[in-house]
Amino acid sequence: MIEIAAARPVATVRIDPRTVEQILLNLATNARDAMPDGGTLRIAVEDVTLDAAYVTAHPGATPGAHVCVTVTDSGTGMDEETRRHAFEPFFTTKPSGKGTGLGLPMVYGLTKQQHGFVDLTSTPGRGTVVRLYFPAVAEAPHPPPKRVSTELLRGGSETILLVEDDTPLRTSAHRVLTAFGYTVLTAEDGLVALGIYRAHHGRIDLVISDVVMPRMGGPQLYEALSKEAGPVKFIFVSGYGGRYAKARGALGHAIPFLQKPWQLNEFLTTVRRVLDG
């Protein structure tokens, strides 16, 4: 069952309607998956004022008048450990093949993009409540806001070689890139990737590689490919941070670097920017 509750009047916010649609679609999908035997999805909209105490307790929130969109489900809920990781890209408690772990990270990224704030509470067996706070404005925006979400989440049809030794992360990244239209080849280390690149010479448009891997790491793979094939479009990723990656030779090149866990918008935007460069 779906319930809609909207208080009157509701203040004006400066936000892209298509972004709100995408946010609500992701939250509704998560709620559906959390209620396999049915339940209630409730969406409420109201004016609220965030005071200093709330802002202090919730880093990232801003004080003042906001419009709050609350999405509540009566599903399975989350324990504290799951809730702490809920906004991390590719984190999921769903069975393999049943989820990408991108729904809530996408909600977080899109809400932040619109200068909003997300607050999530959840109790195992009782459901989840997601509150989206968007700053109120004095009057309707003019001109209309840019629909930046379409650009930020734009995919493509190119072929990407994804090199990652962490199997769950490799699988999840493969799913999201495929979902955005890309053809994705995968390898668990640099040596395997080198063989795949040779076998598909001229047909791979971008390589995304972890820095530290068994047998051959990302920097060594980049050097080998550059010697064999000339300039290669490349993105380094690592969970160790920029300083460690630099020590391993990953930042000695003018190659984009993403630290794991990355934000979904940042990941997709970087992929698109490098491909278009």
Coordinates of C-alpha atoms in Angstrom, one line a residue:
M1 CA 0.0 0.0 0.0
I2 CA 1.2 3.5 -0.8
E3 CA 0.2 6.5 1.3
I4 CA 0.8 10.2 0.3
A5 CA 0.6 13.0 2.8
A6 CA 1.4 16.6 1.9
A7 CA 1.0 19.5 4.4
R8 CA -0.3 22.8 3.1
P9 CA 1.2 25.2 2.4
V10 CA 4.7 23.9 1.5
A11 CA 7.6 26.3 0.9
T12 CA 9.3 26.7 -2.4
V13 CA 12.6 24.9 -3.0
R14 CA 15.1 25.4 -5.8
I15 CA 15.5 21.8 -7.2
D16 CA 15.3 19.9 -10.5
P17 CA 12.0 18.0 -10.7
R18 CA 13.7 15.2 -12.6
T19 CA 16.2 14.8 -9.8
V20 CA 13.4 14.4 -7.2
E21 CA 11.8 11.8 -9.5
Q22 CA 15.0 9.8 -9.6
I23 CA 15.5 10.1 -5.8
L24 CA 12.0 8.9 -5.1
L25 CA 12.3 6.1 -7.6
N26 CA 15.4 4.8 -5.9
L27 CA 13.8 5.0 -2.4
A28 CA 10.6 3.3 -3.6
T29 CA 12.7 0.5 -5.2
N30 CA 14.6 0.0 -2.0
A31 CA 11.3 0.0 0.0
R32 CA 9.8 -2.6 -2.4
D33 CA 12.8 -4.9 -1.9
A34 CA 12.6 -4.5 1.9
M35 CA 9.0 -5.6 1.9
P36 CA 8.9 -9.0 0.0
D37 CA 5.6 -9.9 1.6
G38 CA 4.0 -6.5 1.1
G39 CA 3.7 -3.6 3.4
T40 CA 3.2 0.2 3.5
L41 CA 5.2 2.9 1.7
R42 CA 4.5 6.3 2.9
I43 CA 5.7 9.6 1.4
A44 CA 5.1 12.8 3.3
V45 CA 6.0 16.4 2.6
E46 CA 6.1 19.2 5.1
D47 CA 7.8 22.5 6.1
V48 CA 10.3 22.2 8.9
T49 CA 12.9 24.4 10.6
L50 CA 16.3 22.9 11.5
D51 CA 17.7 24.5 14.6
A52 CA 21.2 24.7 15.9
A53 CA 20.9 21.6 18.0
Y54 CA 19.8 19.5 15.0
V55 CA 22.6 20.8 12.9
T56 CA 25.2 20.2 15.6
A57 CA 24.0 16.6 15.9
H58 CA 23.9 16.0 12.1
P59 CA 27.0 17.2 10.3
G60 CA 26.2 18.3 6.8
A61 CA 22.8 19.8 7.7
T62 CA 22.2 23.5 7.5
P63 CA 20.0 25.6 9.9
G64 CA 16.9 27.3 8.8
A65 CA 13.7 26.7 6.9
H66 CA 13.5 23.5 4.8
V67 CA 11.0 21.3 3.0
C68 CA 11.2 17.8 4.3
V69 CA 10.3 14.8 2.2
T70 CA 10.0 11.7 4.3
V71 CA 9.9 8.2 2.8
T72 CA 8.9 5.5 5.2
D73 CA 8.6 1.7 4.7
S74 CA 7.4 -1.1 7.0
G75 CA 10.0 -3.5 5.7
T76 CA 12.8 -5.5 7.3
G77 CA 14.8 -2.5 8.5
M78 CA 18.6 -2.4 9.1
D79 CA 20.8 -3.1 12.0
E80 CA 23.3 -0.4 13.1
E81 CA 26.2 -1.9 11.2
T82 CA 24.2 -1.9 7.9
R83 CA 22.9 1.6 8.5
R84 CA 26.5 2.9 9.0
H85 CA 27.4 1.6 5.5
A86 CA 24.1 2.4 3.8
F87 CA 25.4 5.3 1.8
E88 CA 28.6 3.6 0.6
P89 CA 28.6 2.8 -3.1
F90 CA 28.3 -0.9 -3.9
F91 CA 27.5 -1.9 -0.3
T92 CA 24.5 -4.2 -0.3
T93 CA 22.9 -6.9 1.9
K94 CA 21.0 -8.3 -1.0
P95 CA 21.9 -11.7 -2.5
S96 CA 24.4 -11.8 -5.4
G97 CA 22.7 -10.6 -8.6
K98 CA 19.8 -9.0 -6.7
G99 CA 21.2 -5.5 -6.1
T100 CA 24.1 -3.2 -7.1
G101 CA 24.4 -1.4 -3.7
L102 CA 23.7 1.9 -5.5
G103 CA 20.2 3.0 -4.5
L104 CA 21.0 4.9 -1.3
P105 CA 24.4 6.2 -2.5
M106 CA 22.6 7.6 -5.5
V107 CA 19.9 9.2 -3.3
Y108 CA 22.7 10.7 -1.1
G109 CA 24.6 12.0 -4.1
L110 CA 21.6 13.5 -5.9
T111 CA 20.3 15.1 -2.7
K112 CA 23.6 16.7 -1.9
Q113 CA 23.9 17.9 -5.5
Q114 CA 20.6 19.8 -4.9
H115 CA 22.1 21.3 -1.7
G116 CA 20.0 19.0 0.5
F117 CA 20.7 16.7 3.4
V118 CA 19.7 13.1 4.0
D119 CA 18.9 11.6 7.4
L120 CA 18.2 7.8 7.7
T121 CA 16.9 5.9 10.7
S122 CA 16.0 2.2 10.7
T123 CA 15.1 -0.5 13.1
P124 CA 15.3 -4.2 12.3
G125 CA 11.9 -5.7 11.9
R126 CA 10.2 -2.3 11.9
G127 CA 11.3 -0.5 8.8
T128 CA 13.3 2.4 7.5
V129 CA 12.7 6.2 7.5
V130 CA 14.6 8.4 5.0
R131 CA 14.2 12.2 5.4
L132 CA 15.3 14.5 2.7
Y133 CA 15.8 18.2 3.7
F134 CA 15.9 20.8 0.9
P135 CA 16.5 24.5 1.8
A136 CA 13.5 26.7 1.4
V137 CA 13.8 29.8 -0.8
A138 CA 11.9 33.1 -0.6
E139 CA 10.3 32.8 -4.0
A140 CA 10.1 30.5 -7.0
P141 CA 13.4 30.2 -8.8
H142 CA 13.9 32.1 -12.0
P143 CA 15.2 31.0 -14.4
P144 CA 14.4 27.3 -13.9
P145 CA 17.2 25.2 -12.3
K146 CA 19.6 23.4 -14.6
R147 CA 18.9 19.7 -14.9
V148 CA 22.4 18.7 -14.0
S149 CA 21.5 15.2 -12.9
T150 CA 21.0 14.0 -16.5
E151 CA 24.5 15.1 -17.3
L152 CA 26.1 13.8 -14.1
L153 CA 24.6 10.4 -14.5
R154 CA 25.1 10.1 -18.2
G155 CA 26.4 6.8 -19.5
G156 CA 27.6 5.7 -22.8
S157 CA 28.3 2.8 -25.2
E158 CA 32.1 2.5 -25.0
T159 CA 34.0 -0.5 -23.9
I160 CA 35.7 -0.4 -20.5
L161 CA 38.3 -2.8 -19.1
L162 CA 37.7 -3.0 -15.3
V163 CA 40.7 -4.3 -13.3
E164 CA 40.0 -5.0 -9.6
D165 CA 41.1 -7.9 -7.4
D166 CA 38.2 -7.5 -4.9
T167 CA 35.6 -9.8 -6.4
P168 CA 32.4 -8.3 -4.8
L169 CA 33.6 -4.8 -5.8
R170 CA 34.5 -5.9 -9.3
T171 CA 31.1 -7.5 -9.7
S172 CA 29.2 -4.5 -8.4
A173 CA 31.2 -2.0 -10.5
H174 CA 30.6 -4.2 -13.5
R175 CA 26.9 -4.1 -12.9
V176 CA 26.6 -0.3 -12.5
L177 CA 28.8 0.4 -15.6
T178 CA 26.7 -2.1 -17.6
A179 CA 23.5 -0.5 -16.3
F180 CA 24.7 2.9 -17.7
G181 CA 25.2 1.4 -21.2
Y182 CA 28.9 0.5 -21.2
T183 CA 30.4 -2.8 -22.4
V184 CA 32.6 -4.0 -19.6
L185 CA 35.5 -6.5 -19.6
T186 CA 36.9 -7.5 -16.2
A187 CA 40.2 -8.8 -14.9
E188 CA 41.4 -9.7 -11.4
D189 CA 44.9 -8.3 -11.8
G190 CA 47.2 -6.5 -14.1
L191 CA 48.6 -9.6 -15.9
V192 CA 45.1 -10.8 -16.8
A193 CA 44.2 -7.3 -17.9
L194 CA 47.2 -7.1 -20.1
G195 CA 46.2 -10.3 -21.9
I196 CA 42.6 -9.0 -22.4
Y197 CA 43.8 -5.7 -23.7
R198 CA 46.0 -7.4 -26.3
A199 CA 43.2 -9.7 -27.3
H200 CA 40.8 -6.7 -27.8
H201 CA 43.4 -4.3 -29.2
G202 CA 41.9 -1.1 -30.5
R203 CA 38.4 -1.9 -29.1
I204 CA 39.0 -0.9 -25.4
D205 CA 38.2 2.8 -24.8
L206 CA 39.1 3.1 -21.1
V207 CA 40.9 1.1 -18.4
I208 CA 39.8 1.5 -14.8
S209 CA 42.3 -0.2 -12.5
D210 CA 43.0 -0.6 -8.8
V211 CA 46.5 0.5 -7.7
V212 CA 47.5 -2.5 -5.5
M213 CA 46.9 -6.0 -6.9
P214 CA 48.6 -9.3 -6.9
R215 CA 51.2 -10.1 -9.6
M216 CA 50.8 -6.7 -11.4
G217 CA 49.4 -3.5 -10.0
G218 CA 47.7 -0.6 -11.7
P219 CA 50.9 1.6 -12.3
Q220 CA 52.8 -1.4 -13.8
L221 CA 49.8 -2.1 -16.1
Y222 CA 49.6 1.5 -17.2
E223 CA 53.3 1.5 -18.1
A224 CA 53.0 -1.8 -20.0
L225 CA 50.0 -0.7 -22.0
S226 CA 51.5 2.7 -22.8
K227 CA 54.7 1.1 -24.2
E228 CA 52.6 -1.4 -26.3
A229 CA 49.7 0.7 -27.4
G230 CA 50.7 4.4 -26.9
P231 CA 48.4 6.8 -25.0
V232 CA 45.8 4.9 -23.0
K233 CA 42.7 6.4 -21.3
F234 CA 43.1 5.3 -17.7
I235 CA 41.6 5.8 -14.2
F236 CA 43.4 4.7 -11.0
V237 CA 41.3 3.7 -8.0
S238 CA 42.5 2.7 -4.5
G239 CA 41.2 2.4 -1.0
Y240 CA 44.6 3.5 0.5
G241 CA 44.4 7.2 -0.3
G242 CA 46.4 9.5 -2.5
R243 CA 49.6 9.6 -0.5
Y244 CA 49.9 5.8 -0.5
A245 CA 48.9 5.6 -4.2
K246 CA 51.6 8.2 -5.0
A247 CA 54.2 6.1 -3.2
R248 CA 53.2 3.1 -5.3
G249 CA 53.7 5.1 -8.5
A250 CA 50.0 5.7 -9.3
L251 CA 50.2 9.5 -9.2
G252 CA 53.4 10.1 -11.2
H253 CA 51.3 10.3 -14.3
A254 CA 48.6 12.8 -15.2
I255 CA 45.9 10.1 -14.6
P256 CA 42.7 10.7 -12.7
F257 CA 42.6 9.1 -9.3
L258 CA 39.5 8.0 -7.3
Q259 CA 39.7 6.9 -3.7
K260 CA 37.4 4.1 -2.6
P261 CA 34.7 4.2 -1.6
W262 CA 33.8 6.8 -4.2
Q263 CA 30.6 8.7 -4.6
L264 CA 28.5 7.4 -7.5
N265 CA 28.2 10.8 -9.2
E266 CA 32.0 11.3 -8.9
F267 CA 32.6 7.8 -10.4
L268 CA 30.3 8.2 -13.3
T269 CA 31.3 11.8 -14.0
T270 CA 35.0 10.9 -14.0
V271 CA 34.4 7.9 -16.4
R272 CA 32.5 10.2 -18.8
R273 CA 35.0 13.0 -18.6
V274 CA 38.0 10.8 -19.3
L275 CA 36.2 9.1 -22.2
D276 CA 35.2 12.5 -23.7
G277 CA 38.7 14.0 -23.2

